[in-house]
XYZ file of C-alpha atoms in Angstrom:
444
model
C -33.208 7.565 11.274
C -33.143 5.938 7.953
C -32.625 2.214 7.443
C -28.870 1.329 6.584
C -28.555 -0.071 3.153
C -24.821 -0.226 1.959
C -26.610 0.691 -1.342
C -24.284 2.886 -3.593
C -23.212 6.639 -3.145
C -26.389 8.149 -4.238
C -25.877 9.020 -7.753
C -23.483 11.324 -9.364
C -24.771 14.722 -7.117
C -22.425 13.111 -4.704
C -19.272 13.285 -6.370
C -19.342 16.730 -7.810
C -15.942 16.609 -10.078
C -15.815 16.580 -13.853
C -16.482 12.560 -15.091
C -14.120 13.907 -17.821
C -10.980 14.605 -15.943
C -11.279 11.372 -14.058
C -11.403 9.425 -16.943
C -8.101 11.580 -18.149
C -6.806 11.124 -14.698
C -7.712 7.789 -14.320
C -5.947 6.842 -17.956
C -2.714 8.975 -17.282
C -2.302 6.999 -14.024
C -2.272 3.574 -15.615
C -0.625 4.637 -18.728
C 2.054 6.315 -16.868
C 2.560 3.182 -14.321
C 2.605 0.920 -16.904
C 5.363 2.759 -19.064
C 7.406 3.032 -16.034
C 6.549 -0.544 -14.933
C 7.673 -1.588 -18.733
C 11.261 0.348 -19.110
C 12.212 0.789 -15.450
C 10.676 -2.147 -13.956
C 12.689 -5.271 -15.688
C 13.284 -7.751 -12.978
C 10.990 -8.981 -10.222
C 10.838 -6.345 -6.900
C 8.147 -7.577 -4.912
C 9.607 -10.580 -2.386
C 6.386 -12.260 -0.376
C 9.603 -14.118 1.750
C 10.783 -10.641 2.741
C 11.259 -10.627 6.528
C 10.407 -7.248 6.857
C 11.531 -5.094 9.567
C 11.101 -6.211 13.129
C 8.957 -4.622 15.466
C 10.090 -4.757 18.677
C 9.845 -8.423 20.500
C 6.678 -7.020 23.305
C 4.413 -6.506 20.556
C 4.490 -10.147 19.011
C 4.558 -11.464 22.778
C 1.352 -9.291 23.572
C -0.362 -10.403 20.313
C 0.307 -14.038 20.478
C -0.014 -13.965 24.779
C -3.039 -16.518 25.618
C -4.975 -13.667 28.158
C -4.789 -11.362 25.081
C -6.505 -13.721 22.602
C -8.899 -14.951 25.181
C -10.141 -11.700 25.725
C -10.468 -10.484 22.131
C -12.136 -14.239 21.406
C -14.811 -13.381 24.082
C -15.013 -9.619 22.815
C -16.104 -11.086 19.359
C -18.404 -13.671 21.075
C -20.088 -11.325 23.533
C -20.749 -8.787 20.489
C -22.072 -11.517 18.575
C -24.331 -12.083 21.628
C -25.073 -8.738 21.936
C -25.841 -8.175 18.190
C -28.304 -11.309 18.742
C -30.113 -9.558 21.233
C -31.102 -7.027 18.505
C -31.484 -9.743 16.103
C -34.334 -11.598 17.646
C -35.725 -9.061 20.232
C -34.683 -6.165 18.873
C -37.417 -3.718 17.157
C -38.985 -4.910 13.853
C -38.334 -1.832 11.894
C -34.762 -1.996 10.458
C -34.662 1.762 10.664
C -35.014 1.189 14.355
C -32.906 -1.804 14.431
C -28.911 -2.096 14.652
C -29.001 -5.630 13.141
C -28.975 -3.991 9.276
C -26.142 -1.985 10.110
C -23.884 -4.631 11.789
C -24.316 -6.408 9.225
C -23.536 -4.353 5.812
C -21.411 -1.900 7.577
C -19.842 -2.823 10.738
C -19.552 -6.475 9.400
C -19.169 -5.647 5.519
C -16.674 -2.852 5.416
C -15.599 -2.283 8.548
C -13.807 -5.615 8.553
C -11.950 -4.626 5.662
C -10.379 -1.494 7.230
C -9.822 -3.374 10.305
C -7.886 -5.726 8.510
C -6.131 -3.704 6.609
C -5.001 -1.910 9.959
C -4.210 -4.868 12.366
C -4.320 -8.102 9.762
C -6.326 -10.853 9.519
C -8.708 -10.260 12.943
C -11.503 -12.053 11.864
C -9.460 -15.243 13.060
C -9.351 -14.395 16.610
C -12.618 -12.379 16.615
C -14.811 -15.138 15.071
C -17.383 -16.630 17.260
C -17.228 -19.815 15.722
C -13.892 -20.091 15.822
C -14.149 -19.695 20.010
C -17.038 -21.950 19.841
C -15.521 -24.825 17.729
C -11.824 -24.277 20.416
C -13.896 -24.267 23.678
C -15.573 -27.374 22.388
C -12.232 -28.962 21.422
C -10.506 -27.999 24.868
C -13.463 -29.250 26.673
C -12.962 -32.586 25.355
C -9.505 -32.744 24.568
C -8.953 -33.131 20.859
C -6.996 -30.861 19.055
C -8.641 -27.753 16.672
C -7.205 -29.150 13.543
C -7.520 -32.891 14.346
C -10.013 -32.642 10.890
C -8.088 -30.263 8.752
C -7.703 -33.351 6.647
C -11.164 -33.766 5.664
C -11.071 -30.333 4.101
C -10.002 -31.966 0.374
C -7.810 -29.379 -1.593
C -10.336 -29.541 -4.735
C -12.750 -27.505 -2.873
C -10.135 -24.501 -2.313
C -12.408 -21.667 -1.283
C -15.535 -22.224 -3.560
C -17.051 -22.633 -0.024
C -16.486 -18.877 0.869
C -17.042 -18.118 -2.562
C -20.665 -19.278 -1.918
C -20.782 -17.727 1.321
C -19.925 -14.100 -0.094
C -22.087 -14.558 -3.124
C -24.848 -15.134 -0.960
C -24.296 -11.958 0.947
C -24.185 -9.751 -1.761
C -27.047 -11.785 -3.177
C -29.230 -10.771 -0.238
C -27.819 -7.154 -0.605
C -28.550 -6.370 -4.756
C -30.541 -9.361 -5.641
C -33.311 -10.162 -2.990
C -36.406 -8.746 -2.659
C -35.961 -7.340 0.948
C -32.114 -7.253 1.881
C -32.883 -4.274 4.165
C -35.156 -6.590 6.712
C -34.585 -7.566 10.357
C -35.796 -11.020 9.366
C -33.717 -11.544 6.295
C -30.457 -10.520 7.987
C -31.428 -12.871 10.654
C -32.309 -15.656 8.637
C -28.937 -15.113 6.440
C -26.733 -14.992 9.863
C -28.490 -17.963 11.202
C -27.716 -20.584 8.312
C -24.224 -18.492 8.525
C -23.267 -19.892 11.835
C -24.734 -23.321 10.967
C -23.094 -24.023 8.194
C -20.020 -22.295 9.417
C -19.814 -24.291 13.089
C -20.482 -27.929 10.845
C -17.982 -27.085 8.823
C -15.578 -26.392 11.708
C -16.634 -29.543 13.244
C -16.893 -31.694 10.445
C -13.557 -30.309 8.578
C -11.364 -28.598 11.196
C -9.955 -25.222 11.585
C -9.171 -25.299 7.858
C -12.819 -25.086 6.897
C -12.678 -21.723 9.301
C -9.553 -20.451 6.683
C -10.884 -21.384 4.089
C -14.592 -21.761 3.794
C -15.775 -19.352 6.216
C -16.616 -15.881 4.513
C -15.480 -13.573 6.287
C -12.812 -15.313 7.317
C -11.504 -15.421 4.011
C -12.704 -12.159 3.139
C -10.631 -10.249 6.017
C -7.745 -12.778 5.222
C -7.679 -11.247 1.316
C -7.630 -7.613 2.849
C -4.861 -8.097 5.130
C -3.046 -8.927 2.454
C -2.396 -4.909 1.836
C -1.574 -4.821 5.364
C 1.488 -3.360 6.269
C 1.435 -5.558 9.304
C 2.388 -9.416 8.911
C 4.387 -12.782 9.743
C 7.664 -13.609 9.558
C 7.077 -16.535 8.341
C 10.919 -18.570 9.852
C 10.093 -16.749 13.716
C 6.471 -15.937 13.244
C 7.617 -11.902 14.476
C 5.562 -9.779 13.921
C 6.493 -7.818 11.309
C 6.529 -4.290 9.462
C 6.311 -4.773 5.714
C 5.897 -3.237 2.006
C 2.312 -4.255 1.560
C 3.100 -5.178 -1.805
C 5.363 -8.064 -0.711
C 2.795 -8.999 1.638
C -0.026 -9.248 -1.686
C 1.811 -12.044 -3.311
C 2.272 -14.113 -0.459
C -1.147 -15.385 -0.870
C -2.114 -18.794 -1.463
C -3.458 -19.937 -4.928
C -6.497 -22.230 -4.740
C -9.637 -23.260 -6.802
C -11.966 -20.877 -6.772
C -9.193 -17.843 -6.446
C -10.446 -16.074 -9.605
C -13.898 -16.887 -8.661
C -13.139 -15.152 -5.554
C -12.008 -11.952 -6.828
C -14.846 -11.838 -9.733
C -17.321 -11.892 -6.806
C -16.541 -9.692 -4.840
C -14.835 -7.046 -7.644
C -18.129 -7.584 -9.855
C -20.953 -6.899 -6.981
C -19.469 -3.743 -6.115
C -20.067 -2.686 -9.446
C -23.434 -3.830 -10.196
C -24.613 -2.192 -6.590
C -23.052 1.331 -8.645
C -25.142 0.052 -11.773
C -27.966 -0.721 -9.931
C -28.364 2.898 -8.827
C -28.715 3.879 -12.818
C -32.401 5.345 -13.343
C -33.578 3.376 -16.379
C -32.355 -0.059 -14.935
C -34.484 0.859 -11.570
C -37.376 1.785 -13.765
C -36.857 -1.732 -15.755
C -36.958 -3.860 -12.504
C -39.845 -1.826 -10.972
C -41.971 -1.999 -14.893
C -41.141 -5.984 -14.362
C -44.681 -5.754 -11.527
C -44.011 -9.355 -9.990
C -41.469 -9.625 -7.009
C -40.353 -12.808 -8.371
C -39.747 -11.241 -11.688
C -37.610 -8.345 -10.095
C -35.374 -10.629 -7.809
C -34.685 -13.108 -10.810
C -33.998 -9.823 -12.701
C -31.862 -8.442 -10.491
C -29.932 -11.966 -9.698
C -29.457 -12.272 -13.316
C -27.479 -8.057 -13.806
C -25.395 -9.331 -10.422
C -24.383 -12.824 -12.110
C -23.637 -10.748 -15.270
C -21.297 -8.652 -13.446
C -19.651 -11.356 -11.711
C -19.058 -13.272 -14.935
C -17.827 -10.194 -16.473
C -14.845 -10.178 -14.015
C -14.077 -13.465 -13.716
C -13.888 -14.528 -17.531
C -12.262 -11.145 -18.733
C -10.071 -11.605 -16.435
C -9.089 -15.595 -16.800
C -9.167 -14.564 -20.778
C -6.474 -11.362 -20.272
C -4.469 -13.411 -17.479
C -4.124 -16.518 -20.306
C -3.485 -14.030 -23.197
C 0.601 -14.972 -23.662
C 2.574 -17.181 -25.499
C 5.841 -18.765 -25.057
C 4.064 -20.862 -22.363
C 3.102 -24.701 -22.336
C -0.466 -25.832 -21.849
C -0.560 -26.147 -18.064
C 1.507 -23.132 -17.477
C -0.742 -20.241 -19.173
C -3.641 -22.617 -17.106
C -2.538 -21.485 -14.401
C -1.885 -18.040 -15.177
C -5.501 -16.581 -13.630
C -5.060 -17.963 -9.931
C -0.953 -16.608 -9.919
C -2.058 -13.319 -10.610
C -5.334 -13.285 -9.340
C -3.530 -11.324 -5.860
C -3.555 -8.037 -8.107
C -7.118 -7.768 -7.958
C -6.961 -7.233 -4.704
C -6.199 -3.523 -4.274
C -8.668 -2.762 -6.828
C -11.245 -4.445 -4.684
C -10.314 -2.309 -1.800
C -10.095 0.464 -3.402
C -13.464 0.375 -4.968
C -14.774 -0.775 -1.621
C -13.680 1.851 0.040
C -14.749 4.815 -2.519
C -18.021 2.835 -2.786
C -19.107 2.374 0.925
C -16.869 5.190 2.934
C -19.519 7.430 3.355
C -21.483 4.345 4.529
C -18.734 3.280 7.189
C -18.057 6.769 8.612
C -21.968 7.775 8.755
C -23.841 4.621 9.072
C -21.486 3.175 10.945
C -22.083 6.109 13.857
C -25.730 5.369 13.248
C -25.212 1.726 13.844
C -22.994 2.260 17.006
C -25.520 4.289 18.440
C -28.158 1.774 17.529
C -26.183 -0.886 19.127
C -25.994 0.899 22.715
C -30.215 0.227 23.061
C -30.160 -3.145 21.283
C -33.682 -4.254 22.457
C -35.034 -0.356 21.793
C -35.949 0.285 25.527
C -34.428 3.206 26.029
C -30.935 1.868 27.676
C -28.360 4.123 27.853
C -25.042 2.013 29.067
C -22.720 3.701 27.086
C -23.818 7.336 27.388
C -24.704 7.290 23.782
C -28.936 8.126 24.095
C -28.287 11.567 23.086
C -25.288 11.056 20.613
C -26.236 12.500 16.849
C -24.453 10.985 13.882
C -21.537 13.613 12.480
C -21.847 13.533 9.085
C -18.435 14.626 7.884
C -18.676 13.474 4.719
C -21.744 14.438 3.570
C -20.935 18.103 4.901
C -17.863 17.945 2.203
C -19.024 16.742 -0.997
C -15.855 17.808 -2.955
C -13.468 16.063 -0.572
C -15.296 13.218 -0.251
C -15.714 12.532 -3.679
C -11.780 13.388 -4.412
C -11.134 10.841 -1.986
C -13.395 8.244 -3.396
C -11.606 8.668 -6.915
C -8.395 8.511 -5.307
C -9.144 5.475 -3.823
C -9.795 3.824 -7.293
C -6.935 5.245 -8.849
C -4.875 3.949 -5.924
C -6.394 0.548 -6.086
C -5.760 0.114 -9.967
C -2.081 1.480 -9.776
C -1.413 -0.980 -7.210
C -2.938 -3.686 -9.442
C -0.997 -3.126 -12.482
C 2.275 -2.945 -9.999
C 1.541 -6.104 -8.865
C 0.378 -8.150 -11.835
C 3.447 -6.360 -13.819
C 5.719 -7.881 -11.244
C 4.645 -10.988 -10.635
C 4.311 -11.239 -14.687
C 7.886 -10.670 -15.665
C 8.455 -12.932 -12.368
C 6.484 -16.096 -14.771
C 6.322 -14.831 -18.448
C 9.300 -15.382 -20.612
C 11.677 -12.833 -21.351
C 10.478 -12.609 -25.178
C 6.899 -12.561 -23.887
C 7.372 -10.232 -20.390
C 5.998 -7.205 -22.180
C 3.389 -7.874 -25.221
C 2.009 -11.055 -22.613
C 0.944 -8.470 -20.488
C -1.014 -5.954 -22.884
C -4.182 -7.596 -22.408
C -4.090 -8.120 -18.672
C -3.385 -3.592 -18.700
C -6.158 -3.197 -21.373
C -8.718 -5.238 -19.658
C -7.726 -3.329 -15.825
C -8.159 0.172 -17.641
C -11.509 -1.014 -18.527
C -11.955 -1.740 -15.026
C -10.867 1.662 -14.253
C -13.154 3.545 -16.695
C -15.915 1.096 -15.834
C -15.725 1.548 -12.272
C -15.643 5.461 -12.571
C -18.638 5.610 -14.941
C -20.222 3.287 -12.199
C -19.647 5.959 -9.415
C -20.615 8.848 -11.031
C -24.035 6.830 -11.571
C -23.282 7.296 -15.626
């Protein structure tokens, strides 16, 4: 079994349809959306204070009941236990080892679907979220008796860190597929995450965890979500949902980080860039390299973006300032969607590989969950055509979603004179994310 990398699709052989048509495609969609956005779309649609229709009063009763949140809180901490076990007496070999895949599947991507199905579930799931409550109940102060340390100026630059650091390790380091440099990351993880909980409440948790914040941002395009006058669970357009989220420093930041990795793990598949890092002969040389193309990226995003976002007049100073974090929620889809055509294959395949992995954590030969003899199904693999059709479709869908949003939410700010011409640079710089993103994929 190979090690699992969450390293690309493997080059353009995997995604055997024309790069031509989906660059046509992928320019028809957003030309088309934004023509229909710009004559038949003239007042604001999207309400984030929708209430949404009700599901029925058992299911926000069994989601909120104490037994079922203890038992999903110690589901997250015994896995986390579990996954330990592999961690630090687990096999050396990644290939061998499930700690690899937990980590940039299960962990990475599989969050994201799982939030996009049930909502945000890193919140109950967290270990150090049970850890930092069991401590409070044990000595009877409350979980957000330091929510007030948390100052507002550091918004989520925290997590920002966090995930930067994570896909650091992943493109940038000189090992990212090693037992011991998973470890090492995870350990200073739950360090810095459990002070911060202590130190700075439940808030630093929401807002400066991770993968808190990172499974927060994807349930944003779930269709699952909070009435927010009963707290009901509720049934919703997941476009309402989108721009209910909160605007803090370090929102564009965010997005730029996450958006621009994804692409420079596609660019770093490219031959000749490869072939550059390897010519470069020290390690050093390569990871500084290679940490240099992923802060390019990442820069690339964020300041073509806070440029587009800003690109309006009929606006005062402070309100075109804060232009990038208001619409910074429609580059959410397209991070979805580009995770998901990126790193499907990855979930669906690796992430049997890793489940089977998991059942022998310490490489003994265990068999508790009858899995010794499982073999991984790879589905996708078997079905290039439909797997890279899907892929596309999944950044078509992302970007279409991401001009609906930003369109809305732009005639909801820009003045009326302004509601159309303010938002041609905002389209022209997501099309370039569009045709940038495909090139990416098919590997050039």
């Amino acid at each position: 079994m190979t090690a699992v990398l969450a390293h690309g699709l493997g080059g353009s052989t995997d995604l055997p349809i024309p790069f031509t048509y989906a660059l046509v495609g992928a320019s028809w969609a957003l030309t088309v959306s934004f023509v229909v956005l710009a004559f038949a779309w003239r007042t604001p649609k999207l309400d984030p204070d929708s209430p949404g229709r009700r599901l029925p009063g058992w299911v926000t009763r069994f989601a909120d009941a104490p037994v079922t949140r203890t038992v999903l809180a110690a589901v997250g901490l015994v896995f986390a236990v579990w996954v330990a076990l592999a961690a630090f007496l687990g096999p050396a070999e990644s290939s061998e080892n499930a700690l690899p895949g937990v980590f940039y599947v299960l962990l990475w991507v599989g969050l994201v679907a799982a939030s996009l199905a049930f909502g945000p579930v890193w919140r109950v799931l967290s270990p150090v979220r049970t850890v930092h409550r069991s401590v409070c109940a044990a000595i009877g102060h409350s979980p957000a008796e330091n929510d007030a340390r948390y100052r507002n100026s550091w918004g989520y630059w925290p997590a920002v860190a966090g995930l930067f650091a994570f896909v650091w390790l992943e493109l940038a380091s000189g090992d990212p597929g090693s037992v011991a440099a998973v470890r090492t990351w995870l350990l200073v993880y739950v360090v810095v995450t459990t002070a911060g909980a202590f130190l700075c409440g439940e808030r630093w948790c929401e807002r400066g965890d991770p993968f808190e914040v990172y499974s927060t941002l994807a349930s944003r395009l779930s269709p699952l979500s909070r009435d927010r006058s009963s707290g009901r669970i509720v049934l919703r357009n997941p476009l309402d949902h989108l721009g209910s989220m909160p605007v803090r420093a370090g929102s564009v930041a965010l997005m730029a980080t996450l958006l621009g990795s994804t692409a420079f793990d596609s660019f770093s598949a490219f031959p000749w860039w490869s072939r550059l890092v390897d010519g470069i002969g020290s390690p050093i040389g390569a990871t500084l390299a290679r940490t240099a193309g992923l802060l390019v990226f990442v820069g690339f995003v964020g300041v073509s973006f806070w440029v587009a976002s800003r690109a309006t007049g009929g606006l005062r100073p402070e309100q075109r300032a804060a232009l990038p974090g208001q619409l910074s929620h429609s580059l959410i889809p397209i991070i979805i969607g580009y995770v998901f055509a990126h790193y499907l294959t990855y979930l669906v395949e690796k992430g049997q590989a890793t489940v089977i992995l998991l059942a022998d954590p310490l490489g003994r030969g265990w068999n508790p969950l009858g899995l010794g003899d499982a073999e991984v199904w790879y589905v996708l693999s078997e079905h290039p055509a439909a797997s890279a059709s899907i892929k596309v479709l999944f950044v078509l869908a992302g970007h279409v979603l991401g001009v609906i949003a930003a369109h809305d939410k732009s005639v909801r700010l820009l003045p009326r004179g302004h509601q159309l011409t303010g938002q041609l640079a905002l389209l022209l710089t997501m099309v370039t994310y569009t045709f940038g993103g495909l090139y990416l994929l098919f590997g050039g």
